[in-house]
Every structure is written in structure tokens, then in C-alpha cells.
Short mmCIF file of C-alpha atoms in Angstrom, two decimals:
data_model
loop_
_atom_site.label_atom_id
_atom_site.label_comp_id
_atom_site.label_asym_id
_atom_site.label_seq_id
_atom_site.Cartn_x
_atom_site.Cartn_y
_atom_site.Cartn_z
CA MET A 1 -47.70 -29.11 -23.36
CA ASP A 2 -46.18 -26.27 -25.43
CA ARG A 3 -42.36 -26.20 -24.97
CA ALA A 4 -41.10 -22.74 -25.78
CA LEU A 5 -37.61 -23.87 -24.91
CA ALA A 6 -36.47 -27.37 -25.90
CA VAL A 7 -33.11 -28.86 -25.09
CA GLU A 8 -32.61 -31.90 -27.26
CA GLY A 9 -29.87 -34.57 -26.82
CA LEU A 10 -27.43 -31.86 -25.70
CA GLY A 11 -23.75 -32.82 -25.39
CA PHE A 12 -20.68 -30.68 -24.57
CA SER A 13 -16.93 -31.34 -24.32
CA TYR A 14 -13.94 -29.24 -23.56
CA SER A 15 -10.76 -30.13 -25.06
CA THR A 16 -9.30 -30.92 -21.66
CA ARG A 17 -12.61 -32.45 -20.24
CA PRO A 18 -14.79 -34.78 -22.45
CA ASN A 19 -18.39 -35.30 -21.93
CA VAL A 20 -19.06 -32.28 -19.61
CA LEU A 21 -22.74 -32.57 -20.67
CA GLU A 22 -24.21 -35.87 -22.08
CA ASP A 23 -27.59 -36.37 -23.69
CA ILE A 24 -29.48 -33.68 -21.85
CA ASP A 25 -33.18 -33.52 -22.78
CA PHE A 26 -35.70 -31.24 -21.20
CA GLY A 27 -38.28 -28.60 -22.17
CA VAL A 28 -39.58 -25.39 -20.53
CA SER A 29 -42.93 -23.82 -21.15
CA ALA A 30 -43.45 -20.08 -21.66
CA GLY A 31 -43.81 -18.37 -18.23
CA GLU A 32 -42.10 -21.15 -16.35
CA ALA A 33 -39.14 -20.92 -14.03
CA VAL A 34 -36.78 -23.89 -13.56
CA ALA A 35 -33.97 -24.14 -11.10
CA VAL A 36 -30.80 -26.08 -12.03
CA ILE A 37 -29.16 -27.88 -9.19
CA GLY A 38 -26.31 -30.28 -8.86
CA PRO A 39 -22.76 -30.52 -7.28
CA SER A 40 -19.82 -28.41 -8.45
CA GLY A 41 -18.48 -29.72 -11.81
CA ALA A 42 -21.96 -31.39 -12.73
CA GLY A 43 -22.08 -29.26 -15.74
CA LYS A 44 -24.64 -26.50 -14.59
CA SER A 45 -22.54 -23.41 -15.91
CA THR A 46 -21.86 -25.18 -19.09
CA LEU A 47 -25.51 -25.85 -19.77
CA LEU A 48 -26.27 -22.35 -18.87
CA ARG A 49 -23.59 -20.93 -21.13
CA ALA A 50 -25.02 -22.96 -23.98
CA LEU A 51 -28.54 -21.71 -23.17
CA ALA A 52 -27.24 -18.14 -23.13
CA HIS A 53 -25.76 -18.68 -26.64
CA LEU A 54 -22.25 -18.38 -25.41
CA ALA A 55 -20.91 -21.88 -26.06
CA ALA A 56 -21.68 -24.03 -29.02
CA PRO A 57 -22.87 -27.66 -28.17
CA ALA A 58 -20.93 -30.55 -29.52
CA ALA A 59 -24.15 -32.48 -29.80
CA GLY A 60 -27.83 -31.98 -29.90
CA ARG A 61 -29.61 -28.67 -30.11
CA ILE A 62 -31.40 -25.93 -28.23
CA VAL A 63 -34.54 -24.63 -29.68
CA LEU A 64 -36.14 -21.38 -28.48
CA ASP A 65 -39.52 -20.56 -29.91
CA GLY A 66 -38.94 -22.93 -32.76
CA GLU A 67 -35.57 -21.61 -33.77
CA ASP A 68 -32.24 -23.45 -33.29
CA LEU A 69 -29.83 -21.39 -31.35
CA ASN A 70 -26.84 -22.75 -33.15
CA ASP A 71 -28.29 -21.88 -36.67
CA PRO A 72 -26.20 -19.05 -38.17
CA SER A 73 -29.41 -17.13 -38.89
CA SER A 74 -30.33 -17.35 -35.18
CA LYS A 75 -28.23 -14.32 -34.21
CA ARG A 76 -31.54 -12.25 -34.16
CA LEU A 77 -32.54 -14.45 -31.27
CA ARG A 78 -29.80 -13.02 -29.13
CA GLY A 79 -31.66 -10.08 -27.96
CA SER A 80 -34.14 -12.44 -26.71
CA ILE A 81 -31.77 -14.00 -24.09
CA GLY A 82 -30.76 -12.34 -20.85
CA TYR A 83 -27.87 -13.55 -18.81
CA VAL A 84 -27.13 -12.96 -15.10
CA HIS A 85 -23.68 -14.22 -13.84
CA GLN A 86 -22.74 -14.77 -10.29
CA GLN A 87 -20.05 -12.08 -10.54
CA HIS A 88 -22.48 -9.57 -12.00
CA GLY A 89 -20.29 -8.98 -14.92
CA LEU A 90 -20.43 -5.10 -14.67
CA PRO A 91 -17.03 -3.13 -15.10
CA SER A 92 -16.67 -1.00 -12.09
CA ALA A 93 -15.64 1.98 -14.31
CA ILE A 94 -18.89 2.42 -16.16
CA SER A 95 -21.76 4.54 -14.99
CA THR A 96 -24.82 2.82 -13.40
CA PRO A 97 -27.13 4.03 -16.13
CA MET A 98 -24.87 2.62 -18.88
CA ALA A 99 -24.60 -0.65 -17.01
CA VAL A 100 -28.40 -0.91 -16.98
CA LEU A 101 -28.83 0.19 -20.43
CA GLY A 102 -26.62 -2.72 -21.64
CA GLY A 103 -29.90 -4.51 -21.75
CA ARG A 104 -31.12 -2.39 -24.71
CA MET A 105 -27.85 -2.04 -26.57
CA HIS A 106 -28.80 -4.84 -29.03
CA ARG A 107 -31.42 -2.44 -30.43
CA TRP A 108 -29.06 0.53 -30.85
CA THR A 109 -27.51 1.73 -33.92
CA VAL A 110 -23.77 2.44 -34.16
CA TRP A 111 -24.43 6.15 -34.01
CA ARG A 112 -26.57 5.75 -30.89
CA LEU A 113 -23.79 3.76 -29.32
CA LEU A 114 -21.19 6.23 -30.06
CA ALA A 115 -23.47 9.24 -29.06
CA SER A 116 -24.06 7.46 -25.75
CA ALA A 117 -20.34 6.92 -25.18
CA LEU A 118 -19.46 10.55 -25.99
CA LEU A 119 -22.40 12.43 -24.41
CA GLY A 120 -23.87 9.91 -21.95
CA PRO A 121 -27.51 8.44 -22.04
CA SER A 122 -30.42 10.59 -23.11
CA GLU A 123 -33.15 11.78 -20.81
CA ALA A 124 -35.49 9.16 -22.00
CA ASP A 125 -32.94 6.51 -21.19
CA ILE A 126 -32.28 7.97 -17.82
CA ALA A 127 -36.03 7.75 -17.06
CA ARG A 128 -36.15 4.12 -17.94
CA VAL A 129 -33.07 3.36 -15.85
CA ARG A 130 -34.68 5.27 -12.95
CA ASP A 131 -37.85 3.19 -13.31
CA VAL A 132 -36.12 -0.12 -13.30
CA LEU A 133 -33.62 0.65 -10.55
CA ARG A 134 -36.76 1.38 -8.43
CA ARG A 135 -38.10 -2.06 -9.20
CA VAL A 136 -34.81 -3.66 -7.78
CA GLY A 137 -34.81 -1.45 -4.68
CA LEU A 138 -32.10 0.97 -5.90
CA GLU A 139 -34.17 4.19 -6.33
CA GLY A 140 -31.98 7.24 -6.59
CA ARG A 141 -28.89 5.35 -7.53
CA GLU A 142 -28.89 6.30 -11.27
CA CYS A 143 -25.88 8.64 -10.69
CA GLY A 144 -22.38 7.48 -10.06
CA ARG A 145 -20.36 4.50 -11.11
CA VAL A 146 -20.85 0.73 -10.58
CA GLY A 147 -17.54 0.47 -8.65
CA GLU A 148 -19.14 2.79 -5.99
CA MET A 149 -21.74 0.05 -5.09
CA SER A 150 -21.57 -2.96 -2.79
CA VAL A 151 -21.51 -6.48 -4.44
CA GLY A 152 -25.08 -7.05 -3.58
CA GLN A 153 -26.09 -3.78 -5.19
CA ARG A 154 -24.13 -4.49 -8.26
CA GLN A 155 -25.94 -7.91 -8.59
CA ARG A 156 -29.24 -5.84 -8.38
CA VAL A 157 -28.02 -3.62 -11.09
CA ALA A 158 -27.21 -6.68 -13.19
CA VAL A 159 -30.83 -7.85 -12.72
CA ALA A 160 -32.01 -4.50 -13.53
CA ARG A 161 -30.25 -4.82 -16.83
CA THR A 162 -32.09 -8.05 -17.53
CA LEU A 163 -35.42 -6.53 -16.53
CA LEU A 164 -34.97 -3.59 -18.84
CA GLN A 165 -33.95 -6.03 -21.66
CA ALA A 166 -37.21 -7.97 -20.88
CA PRO A 167 -35.88 -11.08 -22.82
CA ARG A 168 -37.85 -14.14 -23.75
CA LEU A 169 -35.35 -16.34 -21.89
CA ILE A 170 -33.53 -15.34 -18.67
CA VAL A 171 -30.52 -17.57 -17.93
CA ALA A 172 -28.96 -16.96 -14.48
CA ASP A 173 -25.79 -18.79 -13.37
CA GLU A 174 -25.64 -18.83 -9.58
CA PRO A 175 -26.85 -15.27 -9.33
CA VAL A 176 -27.08 -15.25 -5.61
CA ALA A 177 -23.86 -17.16 -4.90
CA SER A 178 -21.94 -14.01 -3.64
CA VAL A 179 -24.78 -11.86 -2.14
CA ASP A 180 -26.19 -11.78 1.47
CA PRO A 181 -29.40 -13.87 2.11
CA ALA A 182 -31.70 -10.86 2.06
CA THR A 183 -30.39 -9.69 -1.28
CA ALA A 184 -30.48 -13.28 -2.51
CA ASP A 185 -34.32 -13.56 -1.88
CA VAL A 186 -34.77 -10.14 -3.60
CA VAL A 187 -32.86 -11.28 -6.64
CA LEU A 188 -34.50 -14.55 -7.07
CA SER A 189 -37.99 -13.14 -6.59
CA LEU A 190 -37.34 -10.52 -9.15
CA LEU A 191 -36.10 -13.09 -11.68
CA VAL A 192 -39.08 -15.46 -11.00
CA GLU A 193 -41.56 -12.53 -11.29
CA GLU A 194 -40.54 -12.18 -14.93
CA THR A 195 -42.54 -15.40 -15.69
CA ALA A 196 -45.72 -13.35 -15.15
CA ARG A 197 -45.02 -11.74 -18.62
CA GLY A 198 -44.42 -15.04 -20.20
CA ALA A 199 -40.58 -15.17 -19.87
CA ILE A 200 -38.78 -18.54 -19.36
CA VAL A 201 -36.41 -18.47 -16.41
CA VAL A 202 -33.63 -21.06 -16.07
CA CYS A 203 -31.46 -20.45 -12.95
CA SER A 204 -28.76 -22.42 -11.16
CA VAL A 205 -28.83 -22.20 -7.36
CA HIS A 206 -26.81 -24.00 -4.86
CA ASP A 207 -29.02 -23.53 -1.81
CA VAL A 208 -31.72 -26.11 -2.09
CA ASP A 209 -33.93 -24.38 0.52
CA LYS A 210 -34.05 -21.24 -1.72
CA VAL A 211 -34.88 -23.56 -4.65
CA ARG A 212 -37.91 -24.98 -2.71
CA ARG A 213 -38.94 -21.43 -1.75
CA HIS A 214 -38.75 -19.75 -5.05
CA PHE A 215 -39.25 -22.32 -7.74
CA THR A 216 -41.88 -24.91 -8.49
CA ARG A 217 -39.67 -27.04 -10.86
CA ALA A 218 -36.08 -28.23 -10.68
CA ILE A 219 -33.73 -30.16 -12.77
CA GLY A 220 -30.75 -31.98 -11.26
CA LEU A 221 -27.39 -32.65 -12.91
CA ARG A 222 -24.77 -35.03 -11.83
CA ARG A 223 -21.45 -35.63 -13.75
CA GLY A 224 -23.03 -34.17 -16.86
CA ARG A 225 -26.18 -36.08 -16.87
CA LEU A 226 -29.77 -35.19 -16.18
CA VAL A 227 -30.69 -37.18 -12.99
CA PHE A 228 -33.79 -35.24 -11.82
CA ASP A 229 -36.64 -33.29 -13.55
CA GLY A 230 -39.65 -32.64 -11.58
CA SER A 231 -41.60 -30.44 -9.04
CA THR A 232 -39.64 -28.90 -6.24
CA ASP A 233 -42.26 -30.75 -3.98
CA GLY A 234 -40.43 -33.90 -4.88
CA LEU A 235 -37.12 -32.52 -3.94
CA THR A 236 -36.93 -34.42 -0.62
CA ASP A 237 -33.88 -34.72 1.35
CA ALA A 238 -33.18 -38.21 0.04
CA VAL A 239 -33.59 -36.99 -3.60
CA THR A 240 -31.29 -34.04 -2.88
CA VAL A 241 -28.55 -36.25 -1.40
CA ASP A 242 -28.90 -38.64 -4.41
CA ILE A 243 -28.49 -35.65 -6.78
CA TYR A 244 -25.42 -34.38 -4.93
CA ASN A 245 -24.04 -37.93 -4.90
CA GLY A 246 -23.60 -38.00 -1.08
CA GLU A 247 -22.37 -34.42 -1.01
CA SER A 248 -23.97 -32.07 1.51
CA ALA A 249 -26.60 -29.72 -0.14
CA MET B 1 17.19 -36.70 -8.52
CA ARG B 2 20.76 -36.97 -9.54
CA ARG B 3 19.90 -36.54 -13.16
CA LEU B 4 17.87 -33.39 -12.25
CA SER B 5 20.86 -31.87 -10.47
CA LEU B 6 23.05 -32.56 -13.52
CA ARG B 7 20.65 -30.92 -15.69
CA ARG B 8 20.49 -27.82 -13.42
CA ALA B 9 24.25 -27.73 -13.14
CA SER B 10 24.65 -27.73 -16.91
CA TRP B 11 22.74 -24.44 -17.31
CA PRO B 12 25.65 -22.12 -16.17
CA LEU B 13 28.06 -24.00 -18.52
CA ILE B 14 25.71 -23.56 -21.45
CA LEU B 15 25.34 -19.87 -20.54
CA LEU B 16 29.14 -19.50 -20.26
CA ALA B 17 29.54 -21.23 -23.66
CA LEU B 18 27.11 -18.83 -25.21
CA VAL B 19 28.77 -15.78 -23.70
CA MET B 20 32.23 -16.94 -25.02
CA TRP B 21 30.67 -17.69 -28.43
CA SER B 22 29.20 -14.18 -28.62
CA ALA B 23 32.45 -12.51 -27.33
CA ARG B 24 34.28 -14.24 -30.12
CA GLY B 25 31.78 -13.38 -32.73
CA THR B 26 31.96 -9.70 -31.85
CA ASP B 27 35.72 -9.47 -31.27
CA ALA B 28 34.87 -8.27 -27.69
CA ARG B 29 38.19 -7.47 -25.96
CA PRO B 30 37.54 -5.60 -22.64
CA LEU B 31 41.30 -5.05 -22.14
CA LEU B 32 41.30 -2.66 -25.14
CA LEU B 33 39.15 -0.40 -23.09
CA VAL B 34 41.28 -0.32 -20.01
CA GLY B 35 44.61 -0.59 -21.71
CA PRO B 36 47.11 2.53 -22.04
CA ASP B 37 45.71 3.54 -25.42
CA GLY B 38 42.00 3.14 -24.46
CA ARG B 39 42.59 5.02 -21.20
CA ARG B 40 44.37 7.89 -23.04
CA GLN B 41 41.63 8.27 -25.49
CA ILE B 42 38.91 8.17 -22.83
CA ALA B 43 40.82 10.71 -20.77
CA ARG B 44 41.22 13.00 -23.90
CA PHE B 45 37.48 12.80 -24.63
CA VAL B 46 36.29 13.38 -20.94
CA THR B 47 38.76 16.38 -20.37
CA GLY B 48 37.53 17.87 -23.70
CA LEU B 49 33.90 17.85 -22.33
CA PHE B 50 34.91 20.52 -19.67
CA PRO B 51 33.99 23.19 -19.15
CA PRO B 52 30.65 22.70 -20.66
CA GLU B 53 29.33 25.52 -23.08
CA LEU B 54 27.13 27.62 -20.92
CA SER B 55 26.93 30.93 -22.65
CA VAL B 56 23.41 32.52 -22.73
CA ASP B 57 23.27 32.55 -26.57
CA TYR B 58 24.11 28.92 -26.79
CA LEU B 59 21.64 27.83 -24.07
CA LEU B 60 18.78 29.95 -25.65
CA GLY B 61 19.65 28.29 -29.03
CA LEU B 62 18.93 24.83 -27.40
CA ILE B 63 15.28 25.71 -26.68
CA ARG B 64 14.10 25.28 -30.30
CA PRO B 65 15.52 21.70 -30.83
CA ALA B 66 14.42 20.66 -27.39
CA ILE B 67 10.86 21.73 -28.17
CA GLU B 68 11.18 20.10 -31.60
CA THR B 69 12.09 16.79 -29.87
CA VAL B 70 9.11 17.00 -27.61
CA GLN B 71 6.87 17.76 -30.49
CA MET B 72 8.23 14.88 -32.48
CA SER B 73 7.77 12.40 -29.69
CA LEU B 74 4.20 13.73 -29.01
CA LEU B 75 3.00 13.61 -32.64
CA GLY B 76 4.69 10.24 -33.05
CA VAL B 77 2.71 8.81 -30.20
CA VAL B 78 -0.57 10.52 -31.06
CA PHE B 79 -0.52 9.42 -34.73
CA GLY B 80 0.73 5.98 -33.52
CA VAL B 81 -2.43 5.67 -31.32
CA LEU B 82 -4.57 6.61 -34.27
CA ILE B 83 -3.07 3.79 -36.28
CA ALA B 84 -2.72 1.24 -33.55
CA ALA B 85 -6.20 1.54 -32.01
CA PRO B 86 -8.23 0.12 -34.88
CA LEU B 87 -5.51 -2.46 -35.73
CA ALA B 88 -5.55 -3.61 -32.06
CA VAL B 89 -9.18 -4.05 -32.00
CA ILE B 90 -8.98 -6.37 -35.07
CA ALA B 91 -5.94 -8.03 -33.60
CA THR B 92 -7.64 -8.94 -30.30
CA LYS B 93 -8.71 -12.50 -29.94
CA PRO B 94 -12.24 -13.17 -28.55
CA SER B 95 -12.34 -13.75 -24.78
CA ARG B 96 -13.71 -17.35 -25.05
CA GLY B 97 -12.55 -19.74 -27.72
CA PRO B 98 -12.08 -19.19 -31.43
CA SER B 99 -15.68 -20.08 -32.45
CA GLN B 100 -18.87 -18.45 -31.47
CA PRO B 101 -22.32 -20.32 -31.46
CA GLY B 102 -24.18 -19.61 -34.63
CA GLU B 103 -21.27 -18.20 -36.45
CA GLY B 104 -21.24 -19.15 -40.19
CA ARG B 105 -18.04 -20.60 -41.71
CA LEU B 106 -17.42 -17.59 -44.00
CA ARG B 107 -17.77 -15.18 -41.04
CA ARG B 108 -15.27 -17.32 -39.03
CA LEU B 109 -12.84 -17.38 -41.85
CA GLY B 110 -13.07 -13.62 -42.39
CA ARG B 111 -12.49 -12.95 -38.64
CA ARG B 112 -9.42 -15.28 -38.58
CA TRP B 113 -7.97 -13.62 -41.82
CA SER B 114 -8.46 -10.17 -40.54
CA TYR B 115 -6.89 -11.19 -37.13
CA ALA B 116 -3.89 -12.58 -38.87
CA THR B 117 -3.61 -9.64 -41.24
CA ALA B 118 -3.73 -6.99 -38.41
CA ARG B 119 -1.18 -9.00 -36.42
CA GLY B 120 1.07 -9.24 -39.47
CA ILE B 121 1.05 -5.46 -40.07
CA LEU B 122 1.68 -4.69 -36.46
CA ASN B 123 4.73 -7.24 -36.62
CA VAL B 124 6.12 -5.46 -39.59
CA MET B 125 5.83 -2.01 -38.16
CA ARG B 126 7.33 -3.12 -34.83
CA THR B 127 10.11 -5.37 -36.14
CA ILE B 128 11.73 -2.79 -38.42
CA PRO B 129 13.69 -0.57 -36.19
CA ASP B 130 12.75 3.09 -36.03
CA LEU B 131 16.19 4.17 -37.39
CA VAL B 132 15.44 2.16 -40.59
CA TRP B 133 12.02 3.67 -40.75
CA ALA B 134 13.68 7.18 -40.39
CA LEU B 135 16.10 6.42 -43.24
CA MET B 136 13.29 5.27 -45.43
CA PHE B 137 11.13 8.39 -44.73
CA ILE B 138 14.15 10.78 -45.14
CA ALA B 139 14.36 9.27 -48.67
CA ALA B 140 10.72 10.02 -49.12
CA VAL B 141 10.22 13.45 -47.55
CA GLY B 142 13.70 14.73 -47.05
CA LEU B 143 15.91 15.49 -44.09
CA GLY B 144 14.26 17.01 -41.01
CA SER B 145 11.88 16.35 -38.14
CA PHE B 146 8.93 15.30 -40.26
CA ALA B 147 10.79 12.22 -41.34
CA GLY B 148 11.39 11.64 -37.70
CA VAL B 149 7.75 12.02 -36.81
CA LEU B 150 6.80 9.50 -39.49
CA ALA B 151 9.38 7.05 -38.28
CA LEU B 152 8.16 7.41 -34.59
CA THR B 153 4.64 7.07 -35.77
CA VAL B 154 4.99 3.74 -37.61
CA HIS B 155 7.17 2.21 -34.83
CA SER B 156 4.97 3.39 -32.06
CA ALA B 157 1.85 2.14 -33.78
CA GLY B 158 3.48 -1.40 -34.08
CA LEU B 159 4.43 -1.51 -30.48
CA LEU B 160 1.18 0.05 -29.16
CA GLY B 161 -1.04 -2.04 -31.35
CA LYS B 162 0.41 -5.21 -29.91
CA LEU B 163 0.32 -4.13 -26.28
CA TYR B 164 -3.22 -2.74 -26.67
CA ALA B 165 -4.42 -6.02 -28.18
CA GLU B 166 -2.75 -7.88 -25.16
CA ALA B 167 -4.33 -5.54 -22.78
CA MET B 168 -7.78 -6.10 -24.18
CA GLU B 169 -7.38 -9.82 -24.40
CA SER B 170 -6.51 -10.02 -20.65
CA VAL B 171 -9.78 -8.28 -19.49
CA ASP B 172 -12.10 -10.30 -17.31
CA PRO B 173 -14.35 -12.22 -19.77
CA VAL B 174 -17.56 -12.17 -17.60
CA PRO B 175 -18.55 -8.56 -18.52
CA VAL B 176 -17.91 -9.38 -22.15
CA ASP B 177 -20.01 -12.55 -21.95
CA THR B 178 -22.88 -11.06 -20.02
CA LEU B 179 -23.10 -8.19 -22.55
CA ARG B 180 -22.66 -10.50 -25.64
CA ALA B 181 -25.48 -12.80 -24.29
CA THR B 182 -27.93 -9.94 -24.43
CA GLY B 183 -27.30 -9.63 -28.18
CA ALA B 184 -25.18 -6.54 -28.07
CA GLY B 185 -22.74 -6.21 -30.99
CA GLY B 186 -18.99 -5.81 -31.20
CA ILE B 187 -18.92 -1.92 -30.78
CA ALA B 188 -21.20 -2.09 -27.63
CA ILE B 189 -19.01 -4.83 -26.18
CA LEU B 190 -15.91 -2.86 -26.92
CA LEU B 191 -17.20 0.39 -25.48
CA TRP B 192 -18.93 -0.98 -22.34
CA ALA B 193 -17.19 -4.20 -21.47
CA VAL B 194 -13.67 -4.22 -22.86
CA LEU B 195 -12.44 -0.49 -22.76
CA PRO B 196 -13.77 0.24 -19.24
CA GLN B 197 -11.63 -2.55 -18.00
CA ALA B 198 -8.50 -2.02 -20.17
CA ALA B 199 -8.54 1.77 -20.21
CA PRO B 200 -6.08 2.32 -17.27
CA ASN B 201 -3.59 -0.15 -18.91
CA LEU B 202 -4.05 1.42 -22.33
CA VAL B 203 -3.22 4.90 -21.00
CA SER B 204 -0.26 3.75 -19.05
CA ILE B 205 1.10 1.90 -22.03
CA THR B 206 0.64 5.04 -24.10
CA LEU B 207 2.41 7.35 -21.58
CA TYR B 208 5.24 4.92 -21.40
CA GLN B 209 5.47 4.85 -25.20
CA TRP B 210 5.68 8.70 -25.18
CA GLU B 211 8.61 8.42 -22.73
CA CYS B 212 10.38 5.91 -25.14
CA ASN B 213 9.71 8.34 -28.06
CA ILE B 214 11.57 11.16 -26.37
CA ARG B 215 14.69 8.96 -26.21
CA ALA B 216 14.02 7.54 -29.73
CA ALA B 217 13.56 11.08 -31.21
CA MET B 218 17.05 11.87 -29.97
CA VAL B 219 18.61 8.98 -31.66
CA LEU B 220 16.79 9.63 -34.91
CA GLY B 221 18.50 12.98 -35.00
CA PHE B 222 21.76 11.21 -35.77
CA VAL B 223 20.41 10.14 -39.24
CA GLY B 224 19.21 13.62 -39.93
CA ALA B 225 15.60 13.36 -38.70
CA GLY B 226 15.74 16.63 -36.65
CA GLY B 227 15.49 17.51 -33.10
CA PHE B 228 18.17 17.36 -30.32
CA GLY B 229 19.95 14.32 -31.72
CA GLN B 230 20.85 16.09 -34.89
CA ARG B 231 22.57 18.98 -32.71
CA ILE B 232 24.44 16.28 -30.74
CA ASP B 233 25.62 14.67 -33.98
CA ILE B 234 26.85 17.96 -35.33
CA ALA B 235 28.71 18.64 -32.18
CA MET B 236 30.44 15.19 -32.32
CA ARG B 237 31.46 15.50 -35.84
CA LEU B 238 33.03 18.87 -35.21
CA PHE B 239 34.86 17.72 -32.00
CA GLN B 240 32.96 20.33 -30.06
CA TYR B 241 32.87 18.25 -26.90
CA GLN B 242 32.02 21.20 -24.56
CA GLU B 243 28.82 21.81 -26.53
CA MET B 244 28.07 18.10 -26.57
CA LEU B 245 28.23 17.99 -22.68
CA THR B 246 25.69 20.75 -22.50
CA LEU B 247 23.46 19.09 -24.97
CA LEU B 248 23.71 15.70 -23.01
CA ALA B 249 22.76 17.62 -19.83
CA ALA B 250 19.89 19.29 -21.49
CA LEU B 251 18.74 15.92 -22.91
CA LEU B 252 18.87 14.39 -19.35
CA ILE B 253 16.78 17.29 -17.96
CA LEU B 254 14.31 16.88 -20.89
CA VAL B 255 13.98 13.11 -20.53
CA THR B 256 13.68 13.27 -16.72
CA ALA B 257 11.02 15.98 -16.92
CA VAL B 258 8.91 13.89 -19.33
CA ASP B 259 9.47 10.74 -17.28
CA ARG B 260 8.38 12.59 -14.14
CA PHE B 261 5.24 14.03 -15.80
CA SER B 262 4.43 10.63 -17.30
CA SER B 263 4.68 8.99 -13.88
CA PHE B 264 2.63 11.63 -12.35
CA LEU B 265 -0.18 11.00 -14.76
CA ARG B 266 0.03 7.26 -14.39
CA GLY B 267 -0.06 7.72 -10.54
CA ARG B 268 -3.10 9.80 -10.90
CA LEU B 269 -4.77 7.12 -13.05
CA ALA B 270 -3.94 4.38 -10.67
CA ARG B 271 -5.49 6.33 -7.76
CA ASN B 272 -8.80 6.96 -9.71
CA ASP B 273 -8.99 3.32 -10.79
#
């Protein structure tokens, strides 16, 4: 099977915590969504930071569409990766359109960046923002600041940014950890729907019921090691308990 | 437990020894101040201050140096910001760790070198006292307020650059990471992830520096760098203590007015945050 994303022998250590990840191997096809599960401290966030090109692995490599992410020339890949964090990652002082347009800034020239900072977004950009906000259920919210929204709405704005970016790989680190159940389902559906255009989605989720409902494949981490890789149909209660090492899922 | 208590008990003794050592080194003799001679001199000085010089002509003559002091402080902080801002951006450490994935060795070396250089320049500007900068600039451009403006500019830039860099380093790293992961470059990250978070702090630091510059502008006048301080220096040299009291009162009003205005602006900012 064609593996658009290949994680090969990935290892990661912090100066204070060695072997946070050890010998992680898995591949993801284009148009596939994979949930990452495991107890706290299993290394999920570290794996996702490495996939999002935010942390350099100590061992192994991550290959996206045949290019090694850690290669100095791989910077051009960075527009191909979208990252959604559980804390939405949007400063409250910025306007909603500029928060959403963050997904396109890797394409902008310095002059366009400065013009947007001084004069605000162009009419064409506002139209794009309006369109993508409608997709995430925030129609008519293209005015105002991010700080005026609820946490759930801000997370939808973060997803809107990723939808506007339309990246090849979407990395989501607990994107529904701090939102209400209804918003959580909307956010996960929106992310998984991106596979329809061929995007790869790798998303960590704590709630195993949500994993079963939204994903067809999951990988399980425990103490930095890959202990499960398979269909979510095989994610029985016994398997889940085993992944969480006896901890309640 | 006993050893810990002994260690604690030794701190006041160490502090006392340091105070005595410093007093000996500086020939500090408090009794000189309250002794008969000291009391007589102080009394002569204080009685000489009254009544303050309140003639209309004299008070009108203070408007010009007061305005000049405000102008010096304002230009000092504005020019200081222009120098400090780019240096602070270079002198800000990345939010997460020293190395970025996919970063070549040359680029990493360049980043570290520019960081160290910017920090070094800021240290030099900050470490040399504004009074020394003023003396240097007086030698270069002559006596007057322009030398004071230059001195305040350099010293403000050093202080502001360091504080700006620290304010930008302490922002929440998540917005920086989420934008960086999309492939956005340094300018985009600065404009839409760092500055929106750090802006209230940066403005507050700048206003505080302006307050400090008002006081510093007065001191610089003593070495001939214009403004209010120069008038105070002249009054002291000519033993015109009554004029000096008026000048000090005017300075107090000026500093209080700037402090109040600055506090008002900072309060508005805090409410809008």
C-alpha cells in the first residue's frame, strides 16, 4: 500500500526525560485518518510535535511524500502541514479574519504581511474567511476579535485556519480536550472530512468512544512505544485497558 | 535540622559584616550629619530656600526649560524604541529550544551569532550610565539639550531592548508553535503570534521608561545637557536657594503630571486587554 506518511524508527529524548519515544514505526496512506491514543505521558504530544515539524527527532525519520522532514531543504514542506492544538493557539487580541488567514501566511510576501498588519485583510481574503467560517458553523463571525469568542468557538476558528490552509498533513493534538461534547463531534468530523480531498489526518484523542465513532484506524502508545496499530473495530475494551496499562479510558 | 538553623542564623551576621565593610569603605559617619556643624549647615540651607521665588517673570521663565525637559524625555524614548525594537527581535530566544527541525548548521550558527551580538550591543548601551553617555555626546555635539536627547536615546534603547526581548520570550508558546507549524515565517509569527500577546507589556514598559526619562533628563542638565536640570545646577552654583526651591517644586509637579498621565494610559491598556 502507498504510504504518503512514513514514520521510521522514530526516537525522541528530552534532556530531563530520556526515551520519550522509542523505535516508532508506522505509515499512513493519503486520505487516511489515524487516531493516536494512550495514557498521559505516553509520548503522544511529542510524536505529534515531531510530525508537525516542531521538534527534531533524536533517531529515525519522518517522510512525507518522499521527503524527510528533518532535511534542511524540507522547509518548503512546512506549508503542507497543519497543526491544531488543544489550546487553540490563537492570541485573543488578534481579529478573527487574521487568525483564520494564519493558514495562508506561508504563501504571503513580506509586503503583503506588512500591508495586512497595517491595513487589515483584503476583500478577497475576507471572502475566503467568510466561506471557511461558514463551514465550521461560525457564519457571520468574521468581525471582532478572537478574545470575544468562547473556547469552543475559538477551537472552531483554529480548525477553520487549518481548512483554509488545506495542508497535505493535518496534525491535531487533543483538539477536543477543552470543548463541550457537541463541539468535539463537530471539530473531529471537520478534521476527518479533510481526508476526502486526500489529506492525511493524525489526531490524538483521549475519549476512546469518540475514536471509535470518528476514525477507522488507531495507533496506541504506552511509555513511548507503539503497542497498537489497527482498525478501531479491534479497539475492544480489553485492548483499550491494555493500551492504558490498567488506567481507565 | 540544627545545621539548617545555624545556616539561617548566619545570614544576618553576613549581612551585618557586609554593611560594616561598606560603611568603612565609604567613610560613612552618620553622626557628621546630625552633629552641631551638620545641623547648622542644613539649617542654613533650608532657611535659605524660603521664601521661594514666585515672581511672575521668573515663573514664566520656567515654562521653556520645563517643556524642553518633556521634549528631551519624549524624543529619548521614541528614538530609543526605534533602536530597541529591531535589536530586541534579534535578541529574543526562540520559544522552544535552541534548534529547529530541518535547520542547517550555518543558519543555526548565524542565528546564535546575531542573538549574542544584539544582546551584547544592548548590554553596552544599558551598562554605561546615561550621565557618561551625556558627557560623550556633549563632547561630540556641544552643550545643550540635543546631547541630552542622544544620551537618553542610547540608554533607553539598551533598557527597552532587554525588557522587550524578555517580554517577547515570555509569551505563550502555543500560538507561536501553531503558526510556525503552518510554515509561516518569522515576520508572520512576530506580527500575529508574539506581538499580539506581548503588546500590553511592551506599551507599559515604554511608558514607564518615559517616566524614568523625565527624571533622567533633569539629572543630565547638571552636566550641561539642557532642560530643567541645567537651571537647578545654575541656581545651586550661584547660591540662589529660593529659586532652587521653586525649580524643585516645578520639577515635582512635572514628574507627577507625567506619572499620572502614564498611569492613566497603562490603566486604559489593562482594561482593554
